[in-house]
Every structure is written in C-alpha cells, then in structure tokens.
CSV table of C-alpha atoms in Angstrom, one decimal:
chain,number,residue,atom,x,y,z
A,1,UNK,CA,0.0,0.0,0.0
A,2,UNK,CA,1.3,3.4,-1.0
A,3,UNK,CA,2.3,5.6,2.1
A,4,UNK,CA,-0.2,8.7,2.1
A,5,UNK,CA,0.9,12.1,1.9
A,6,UNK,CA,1.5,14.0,4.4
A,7,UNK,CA,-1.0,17.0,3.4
A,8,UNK,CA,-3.3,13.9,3.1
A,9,UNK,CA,-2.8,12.4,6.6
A,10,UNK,CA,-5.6,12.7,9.3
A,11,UNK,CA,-4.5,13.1,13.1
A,12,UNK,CA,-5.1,9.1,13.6
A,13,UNK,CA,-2.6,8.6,10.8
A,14,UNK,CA,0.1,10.9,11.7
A,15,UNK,CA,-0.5,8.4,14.8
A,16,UNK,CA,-0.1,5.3,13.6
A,17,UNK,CA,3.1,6.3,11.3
A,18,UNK,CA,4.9,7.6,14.8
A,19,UNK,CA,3.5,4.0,16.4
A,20,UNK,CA,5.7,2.3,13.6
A,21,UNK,CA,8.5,4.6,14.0
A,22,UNK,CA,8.7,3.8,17.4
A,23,UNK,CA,8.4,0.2,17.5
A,24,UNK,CA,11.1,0.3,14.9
A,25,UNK,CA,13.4,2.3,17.2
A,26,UNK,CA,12.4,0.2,19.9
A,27,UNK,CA,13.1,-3.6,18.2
A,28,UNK,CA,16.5,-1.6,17.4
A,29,UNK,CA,17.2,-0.8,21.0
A,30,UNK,CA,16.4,-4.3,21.9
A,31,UNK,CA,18.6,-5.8,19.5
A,32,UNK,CA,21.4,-4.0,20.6
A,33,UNK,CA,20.5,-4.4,24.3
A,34,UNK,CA,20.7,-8.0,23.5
A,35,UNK,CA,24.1,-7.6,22.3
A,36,UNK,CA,25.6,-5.9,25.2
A,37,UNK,CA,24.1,-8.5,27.4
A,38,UNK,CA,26.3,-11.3,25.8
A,39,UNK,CA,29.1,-9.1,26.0
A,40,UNK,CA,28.3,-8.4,29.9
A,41,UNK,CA,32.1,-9.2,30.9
A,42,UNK,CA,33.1,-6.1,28.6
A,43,UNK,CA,30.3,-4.1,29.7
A,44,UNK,CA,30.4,-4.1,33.6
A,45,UNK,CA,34.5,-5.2,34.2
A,46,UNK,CA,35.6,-2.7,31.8
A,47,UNK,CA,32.8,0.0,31.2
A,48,UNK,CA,31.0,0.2,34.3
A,49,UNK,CA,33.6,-0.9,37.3
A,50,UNK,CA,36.1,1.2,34.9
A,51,UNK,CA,36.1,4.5,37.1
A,52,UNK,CA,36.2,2.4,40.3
A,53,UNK,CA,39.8,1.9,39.4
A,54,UNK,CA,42.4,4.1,40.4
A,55,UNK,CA,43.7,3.3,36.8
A,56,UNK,CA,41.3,4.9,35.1
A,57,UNK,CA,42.4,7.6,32.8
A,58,UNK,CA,40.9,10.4,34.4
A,59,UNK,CA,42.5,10.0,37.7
A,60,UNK,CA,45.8,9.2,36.1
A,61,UNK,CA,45.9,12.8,34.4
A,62,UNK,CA,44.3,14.3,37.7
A,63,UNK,CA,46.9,12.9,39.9
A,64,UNK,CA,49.7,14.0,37.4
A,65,UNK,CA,48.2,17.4,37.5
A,66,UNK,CA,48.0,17.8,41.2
A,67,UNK,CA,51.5,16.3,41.6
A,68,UNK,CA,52.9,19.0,39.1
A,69,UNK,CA,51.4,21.8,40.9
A,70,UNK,CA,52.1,20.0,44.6
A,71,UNK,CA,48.7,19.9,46.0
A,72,UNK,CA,47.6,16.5,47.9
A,73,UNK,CA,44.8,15.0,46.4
A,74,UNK,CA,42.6,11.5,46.5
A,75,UNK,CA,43.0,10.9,42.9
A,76,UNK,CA,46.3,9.4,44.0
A,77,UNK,CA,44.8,6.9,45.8
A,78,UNK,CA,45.9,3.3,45.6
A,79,UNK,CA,42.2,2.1,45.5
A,80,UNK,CA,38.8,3.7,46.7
A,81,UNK,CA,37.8,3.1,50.6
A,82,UNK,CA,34.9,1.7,49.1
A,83,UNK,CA,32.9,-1.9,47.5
A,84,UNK,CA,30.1,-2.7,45.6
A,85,UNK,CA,27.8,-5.1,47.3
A,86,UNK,CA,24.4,-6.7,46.3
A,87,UNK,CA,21.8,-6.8,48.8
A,88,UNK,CA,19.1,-8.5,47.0
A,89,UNK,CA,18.3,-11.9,45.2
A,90,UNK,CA,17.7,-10.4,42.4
A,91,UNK,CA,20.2,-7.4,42.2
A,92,UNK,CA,22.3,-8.9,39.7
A,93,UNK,CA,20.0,-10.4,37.3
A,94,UNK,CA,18.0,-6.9,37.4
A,95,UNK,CA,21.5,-4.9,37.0
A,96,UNK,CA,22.6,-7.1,34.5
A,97,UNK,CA,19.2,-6.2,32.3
A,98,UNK,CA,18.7,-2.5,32.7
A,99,UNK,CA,21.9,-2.2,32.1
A,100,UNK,CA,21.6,-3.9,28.6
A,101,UNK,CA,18.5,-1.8,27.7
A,102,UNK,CA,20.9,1.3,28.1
A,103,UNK,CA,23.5,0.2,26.6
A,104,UNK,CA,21.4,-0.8,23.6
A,105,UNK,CA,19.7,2.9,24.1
A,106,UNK,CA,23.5,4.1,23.1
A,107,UNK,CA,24.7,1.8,20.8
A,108,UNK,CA,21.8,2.4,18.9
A,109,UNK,CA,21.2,6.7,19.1
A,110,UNK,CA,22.2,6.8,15.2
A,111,UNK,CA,19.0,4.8,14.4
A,112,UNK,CA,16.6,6.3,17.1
A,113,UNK,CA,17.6,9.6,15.8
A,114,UNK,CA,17.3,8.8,12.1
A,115,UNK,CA,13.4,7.6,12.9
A,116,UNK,CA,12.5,10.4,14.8
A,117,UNK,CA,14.3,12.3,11.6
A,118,UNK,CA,11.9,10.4,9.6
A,119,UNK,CA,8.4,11.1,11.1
A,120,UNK,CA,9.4,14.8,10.9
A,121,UNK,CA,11.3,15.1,7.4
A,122,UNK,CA,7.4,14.6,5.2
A,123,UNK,CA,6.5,18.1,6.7
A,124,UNK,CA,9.7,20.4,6.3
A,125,UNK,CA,10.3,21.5,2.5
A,126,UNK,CA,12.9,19.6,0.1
A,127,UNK,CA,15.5,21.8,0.7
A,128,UNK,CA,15.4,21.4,4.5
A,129,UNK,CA,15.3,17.5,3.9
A,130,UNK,CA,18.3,17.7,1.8
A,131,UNK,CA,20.1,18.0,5.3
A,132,UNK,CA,19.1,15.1,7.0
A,133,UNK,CA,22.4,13.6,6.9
A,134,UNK,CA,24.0,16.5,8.0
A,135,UNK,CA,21.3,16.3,11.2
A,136,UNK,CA,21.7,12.8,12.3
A,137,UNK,CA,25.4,12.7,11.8
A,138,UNK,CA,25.4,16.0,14.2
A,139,UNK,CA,22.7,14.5,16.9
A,140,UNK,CA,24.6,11.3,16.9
A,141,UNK,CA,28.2,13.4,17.6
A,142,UNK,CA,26.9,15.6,20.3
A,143,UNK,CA,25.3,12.7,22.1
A,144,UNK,CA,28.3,10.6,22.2
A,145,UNK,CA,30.5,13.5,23.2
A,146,UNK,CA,28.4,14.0,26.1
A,147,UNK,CA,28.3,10.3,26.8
A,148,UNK,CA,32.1,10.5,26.7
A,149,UNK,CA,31.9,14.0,29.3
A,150,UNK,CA,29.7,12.6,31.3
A,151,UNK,CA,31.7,8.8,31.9
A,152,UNK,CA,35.1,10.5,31.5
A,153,UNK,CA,34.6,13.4,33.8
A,154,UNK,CA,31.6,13.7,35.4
A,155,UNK,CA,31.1,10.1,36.5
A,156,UNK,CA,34.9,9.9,38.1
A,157,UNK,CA,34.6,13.2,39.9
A,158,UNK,CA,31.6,12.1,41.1
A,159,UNK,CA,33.1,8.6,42.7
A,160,UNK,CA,35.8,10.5,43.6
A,161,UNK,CA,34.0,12.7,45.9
A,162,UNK,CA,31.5,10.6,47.2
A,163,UNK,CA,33.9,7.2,47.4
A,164,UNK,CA,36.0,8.7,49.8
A,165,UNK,CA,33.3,10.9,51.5
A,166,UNK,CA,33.1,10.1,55.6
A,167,UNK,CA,31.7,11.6,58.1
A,168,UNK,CA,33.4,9.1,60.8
A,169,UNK,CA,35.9,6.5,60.9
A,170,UNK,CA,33.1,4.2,62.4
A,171,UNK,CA,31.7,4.2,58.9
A,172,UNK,CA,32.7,1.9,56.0
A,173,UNK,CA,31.4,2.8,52.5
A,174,UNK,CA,29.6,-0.6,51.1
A,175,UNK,CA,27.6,0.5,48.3
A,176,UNK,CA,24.7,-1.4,46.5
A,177,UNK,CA,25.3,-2.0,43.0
A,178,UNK,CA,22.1,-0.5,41.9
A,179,UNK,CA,23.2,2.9,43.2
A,180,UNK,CA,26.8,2.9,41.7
A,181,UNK,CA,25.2,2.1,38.3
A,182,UNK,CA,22.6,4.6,38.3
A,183,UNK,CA,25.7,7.0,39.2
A,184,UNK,CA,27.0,6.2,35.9
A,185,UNK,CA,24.2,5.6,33.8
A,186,UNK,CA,22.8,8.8,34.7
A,187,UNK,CA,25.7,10.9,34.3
A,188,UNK,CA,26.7,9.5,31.1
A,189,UNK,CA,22.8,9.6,29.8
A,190,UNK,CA,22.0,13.1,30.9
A,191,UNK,CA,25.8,14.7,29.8
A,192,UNK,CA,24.4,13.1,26.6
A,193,UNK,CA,21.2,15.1,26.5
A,194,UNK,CA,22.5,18.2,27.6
A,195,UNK,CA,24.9,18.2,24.7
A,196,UNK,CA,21.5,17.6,22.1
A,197,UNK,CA,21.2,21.5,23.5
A,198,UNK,CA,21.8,23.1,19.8
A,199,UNK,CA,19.5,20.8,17.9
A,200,UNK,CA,16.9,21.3,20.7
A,201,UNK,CA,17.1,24.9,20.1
A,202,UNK,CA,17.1,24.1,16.4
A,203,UNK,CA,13.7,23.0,16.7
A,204,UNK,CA,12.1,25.1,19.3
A,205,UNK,CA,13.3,28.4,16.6
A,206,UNK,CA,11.9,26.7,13.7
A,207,UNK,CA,8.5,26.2,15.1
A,208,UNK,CA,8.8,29.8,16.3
A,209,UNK,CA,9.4,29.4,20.2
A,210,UNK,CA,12.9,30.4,20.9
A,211,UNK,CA,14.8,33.6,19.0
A,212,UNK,CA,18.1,34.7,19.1
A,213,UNK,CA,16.8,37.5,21.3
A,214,UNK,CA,14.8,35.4,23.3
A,215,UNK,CA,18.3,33.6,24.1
A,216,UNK,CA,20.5,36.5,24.6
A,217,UNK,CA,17.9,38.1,26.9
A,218,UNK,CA,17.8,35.3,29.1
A,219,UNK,CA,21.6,34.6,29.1
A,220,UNK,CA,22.6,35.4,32.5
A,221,UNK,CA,19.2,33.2,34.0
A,222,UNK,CA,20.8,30.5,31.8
A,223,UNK,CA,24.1,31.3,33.2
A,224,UNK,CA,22.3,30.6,37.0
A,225,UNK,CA,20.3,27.4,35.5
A,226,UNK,CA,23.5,26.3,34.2
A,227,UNK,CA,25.3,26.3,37.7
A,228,UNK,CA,22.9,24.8,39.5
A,229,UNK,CA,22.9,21.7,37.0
A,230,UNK,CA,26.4,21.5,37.3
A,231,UNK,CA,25.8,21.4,41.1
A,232,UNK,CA,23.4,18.8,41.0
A,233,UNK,CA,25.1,16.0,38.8
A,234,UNK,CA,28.5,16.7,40.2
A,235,UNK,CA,30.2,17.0,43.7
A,236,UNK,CA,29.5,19.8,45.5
A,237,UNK,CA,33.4,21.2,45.0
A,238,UNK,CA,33.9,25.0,42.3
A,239,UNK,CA,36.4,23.1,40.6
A,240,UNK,CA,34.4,20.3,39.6
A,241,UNK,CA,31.2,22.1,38.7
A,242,UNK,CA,33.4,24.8,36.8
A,243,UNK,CA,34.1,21.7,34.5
A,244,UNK,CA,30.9,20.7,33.6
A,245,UNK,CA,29.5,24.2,33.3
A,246,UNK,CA,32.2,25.6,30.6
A,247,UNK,CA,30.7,23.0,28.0
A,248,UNK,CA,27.4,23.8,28.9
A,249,UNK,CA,27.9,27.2,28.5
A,250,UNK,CA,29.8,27.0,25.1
A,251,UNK,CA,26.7,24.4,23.9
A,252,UNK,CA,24.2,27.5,24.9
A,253,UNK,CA,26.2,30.0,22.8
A,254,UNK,CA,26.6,28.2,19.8
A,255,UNK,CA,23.0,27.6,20.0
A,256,UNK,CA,22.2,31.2,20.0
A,257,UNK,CA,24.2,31.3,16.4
A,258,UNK,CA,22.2,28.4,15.2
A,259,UNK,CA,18.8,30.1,16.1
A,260,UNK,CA,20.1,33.3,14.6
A,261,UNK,CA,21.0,31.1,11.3
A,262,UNK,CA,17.7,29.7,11.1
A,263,UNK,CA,15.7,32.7,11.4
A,264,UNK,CA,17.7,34.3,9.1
A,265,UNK,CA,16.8,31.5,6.7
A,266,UNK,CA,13.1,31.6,7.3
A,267,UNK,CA,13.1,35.7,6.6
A,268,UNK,CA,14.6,34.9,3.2
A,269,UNK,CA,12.4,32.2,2.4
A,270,UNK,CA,9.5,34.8,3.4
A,271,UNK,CA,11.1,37.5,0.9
A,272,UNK,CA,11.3,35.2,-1.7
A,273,UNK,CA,7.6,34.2,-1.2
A,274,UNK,CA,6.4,37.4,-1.5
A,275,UNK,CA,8.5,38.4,-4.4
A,276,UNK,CA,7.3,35.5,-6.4
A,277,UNK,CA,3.7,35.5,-5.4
C-alpha cells in the first residue's frame, strides 16, 4: 500500500506512522541491548567498574596534574575506601538487564535519531530535507561527546567525591550496585542530552518558540540554571562544577548562532515568497 501524503494524513494517521517509527526504534534498542548483554564481561568489568579503578584515565591525568602543581589529592589513591555489594536476590540479574536496555539505548542513538528524523522530514520543505544527513550525523556526535563527558569526567569526579566521602571512621562505604550504576548511567545519559542542547534549540526556533533574542535576553538566568545543573550532577566542589559548566555554556552559545541562522533562513524564504507571489 502506497504511504499517504503528508497534506493527506488525518490526526489518527500521523499516529499510527509515529506507532511504527517507534516500534522500529524500539526492536532496534532491543537488538542491541541484546548484544551488550552477551558481551556483559566487557560491559560491567571494563565500562561500568572502569572509574572504580584508580587506573582509570581520568585519575591518572588528575593525579599528574595535582602532583605538578604540589597539591595532595585523593585521585592518587591506591584504590577507593569503598565496595560494591548486592543486597538482593535479584540485584544482579535486574542490573545485568537495565543495564543492557541502556547500553542498547546508546549503541543504537544513530538509528533512534534517524526515525525520529523520519516522522518529521514529510513536513519540512525539500531543501530542508536535503540535510538530514548533516542532522543525524550531528545529533549522533553531540550525544556521544556528552556520553564520553559525562563517563570520562563527570562520572569519576563524582566517585571521587563521594567514594571517599566520611563523616566518621566508624563508617565503612559498602555501596549497592544499583546505586553505583545509576551513578554512571545517569551521568553518562544526561551529559548526553545536555549536549543535544543546539538541535533542541534548532527546533524550538523553527516552530517559532525560541529567537536569538529570546536567548541572549535570558543569558545570565541560563548562566544561574547552568550552575545549579552542574551542582546537582556533580560533587559539591567550584572546581568540579566549573568543568561541567564551561561546555554547557559554550553548547548555549553556539545555539544562540544556530537560532540566529535559522531565522535568518526563514526571513529569506519569506522574501522570496512574496517576491514570487
């Protein structure tokens, strides 16, 4: 059966063509959450119990740095005062699977993105469609560059701080395993979003919510917003939230030039309208 227009489409079948896109994105997920269950060794030894180890990268280079400038720090620590317990019978088995699904939510961004492209390209104009490459290639890069920030940096500040937290000697740090996970998966997932900032902004300019002005008028609440998100997802130190926030704040600027760009290119398409009507 030939796919309807989209001038033609009725509400219940704009519906039914995002149920498909979705389930499509969805079977994808799964298949590669099925994947990163097999390879569970990789996943959890290496991936997720990676920036539990004092070898991780990260505290390497902070540990170099700290030496160089002669300041005591705990990212020269042997190992962390701390270990990862389960408390429950089915901890493990439940870890194991969530953990798969998110995994497979990441390994398979590219394609989520390029349905979601999909069910939107039938209602932009064939010149904005000529760039849907451009637009998936771009999603896909700033979501695994803030996957990358947000295991790389945020996640191991984050350990960091609250691994060798203690409020008394009394107190040994056994964590559950649901909680160290969610420390990373959360991190890693909402670094990822935060970086889809400029293609957010993208969209909210095209359908005629956000301006350039809008943007600039509001920079210094952003600036505030911006701070207290850093706070949140990282430990409460200026250092550490300084980190997170310069990206952040570059991401916001560069969307302000992209909103600018696009509502430059919706005045000309206007001015050409009215010069050929």
């Amino acid at each position: 059966m030939a796919k309807k227009n989209v001038n033609e489409m009725s509400f219940l079948d704009h519906l039914e063509d995002l149920r498909w896109h979705l389930i499509r994105a969805t079977i994808a997920i799964l298949i590669a959450g099925a994947v990163a269950f097999i390879f569970s060794n990789f996943i959890f030894d290496t991936i997720i119990f990676g920036p539990k180890r004092m070898s991780f990268p990260t505290y390497k280079w902070l540990c170099n740095m700290s030496q160089l400038i002669g300041i005591d720090t705990t990212f020269c620590l042997d190992e962390f005062p701390f270990r990862i317990q389960n408390r429950t019978m089915a901890g493990q088995f439940s870890a194991h699977i969530w953990t798969s699904i998110y995994a497979g939510l990441v390994i398979a961004f590219p394609y989520v993105i390029y349905q979601f492209w999909k069910f939107l390209s039938p209602g932009l104009h064939e010149t904005e469609r000529r760039y849907s490459k451009g637009f998936i290639v771009i999603s896909t890069l700033l979501f695994f560059l803030g996957v990358l920030f947000g295991y790389y940096i945020v996640t191991p500040l984050s350990i960091n701080f609250l691994g060798t937290y203690s409020v008394s000697s009394e107190i040994s740090n056994e964590i559950d395993i649901s909680s160290y996970i969610s420390l990373v998966r959360s991190s890693a997932l909402a670094s990822g979003i935060i970086f889809e900032l400029p293609i957010i902004i993208y969209f909210l300019t095209k359908i005629g919510l956000v301006t350039p002005e809008i943007l600039k008028k509001y920079r210094k609440f952003a600036l505030v917003i911006v701070l207290i998100l850093s706070a949140i997802i990282t430990p409460p130190d200026i250092a550490s939230q300084v980190i997170v926030a310069i990206p952040i704040l570059v991401l916001y600027q560069v969307s302000i030039y992209i909103s600018r760009i696009v509502v430059k290119n919706q005045k000309k398409k206007e001015k050409r309208d009215v010069t050929s009507s």
